[in-house]
Amino acid sequence: MQQRIEALLSKYGLTDFQKLVLVATSSIPKGKTATYKEIAKRIGKPKAYRAVGNALAANPLPVVIPCHRVIKSNGSVGSYSRRGGAAAKLRLLKRENASSLKGL
DNA sequence: CCCGATTCCCCGC
DNA sequence: GCGGGGAATCGGG
């Protein structure tokens, strides 16, 4: 479970906050998406939405952590690993979960 | 010290 | 009611 992820992240040299965010992200239910704020709230820092994005940006396990499932509060995908990646992320979400996206 | 995958509030029309 | 801009906030290098 997520516990496995935390142990894995530990060897990546990440901090507690990083691991916390990544684990919370990996815990996102299938067929659904979570907002940065939701993740921040989940880890106990509802105001750390920005830090949450930072943690996801350092996500060393993109195969275990569906960072593409994490979007903005207004329904937009926000950004991704690199510029323009948002389009791929949106496409991925539509193909994987078809969640409540904004619609481009 | 500065920046970053964000969010919310206020103002104007 | 809608759109745009600025400030606030948290952590990491």
Tab-separated table of C-alpha atoms (C1' of nucleotides) in Angstrom, chain A residues 37 54 56-57 73 79, chain B residues 3-8:
chain	number	residue	atom	x	y	z
A	37	LYS	CA	-5.635	22.036	-2.129
A	54	ASN	CA	6.523	21.600	-5.442
A	56	LEU	CA	4.728	16.692	-7.002
A	57	ALA	CA	7.241	18.465	-9.192
A	73	SER	CA	-9.218	23.712	-7.731
A	79	SER	CA	0.661	22.448	-15.202
B	3	DC	C1'	11.083	30.745	-7.025
B	4	DG	C1'	7.527	27.478	-7.882
B	5	DA	C1'	2.825	22.137	-10.976
B	6	DT	C1'	-1.720	27.456	-6.511
B	7	DT	C1'	-5.614	29.819	-4.317
B	8	DC	C1'	-8.540	33.474	-2.805
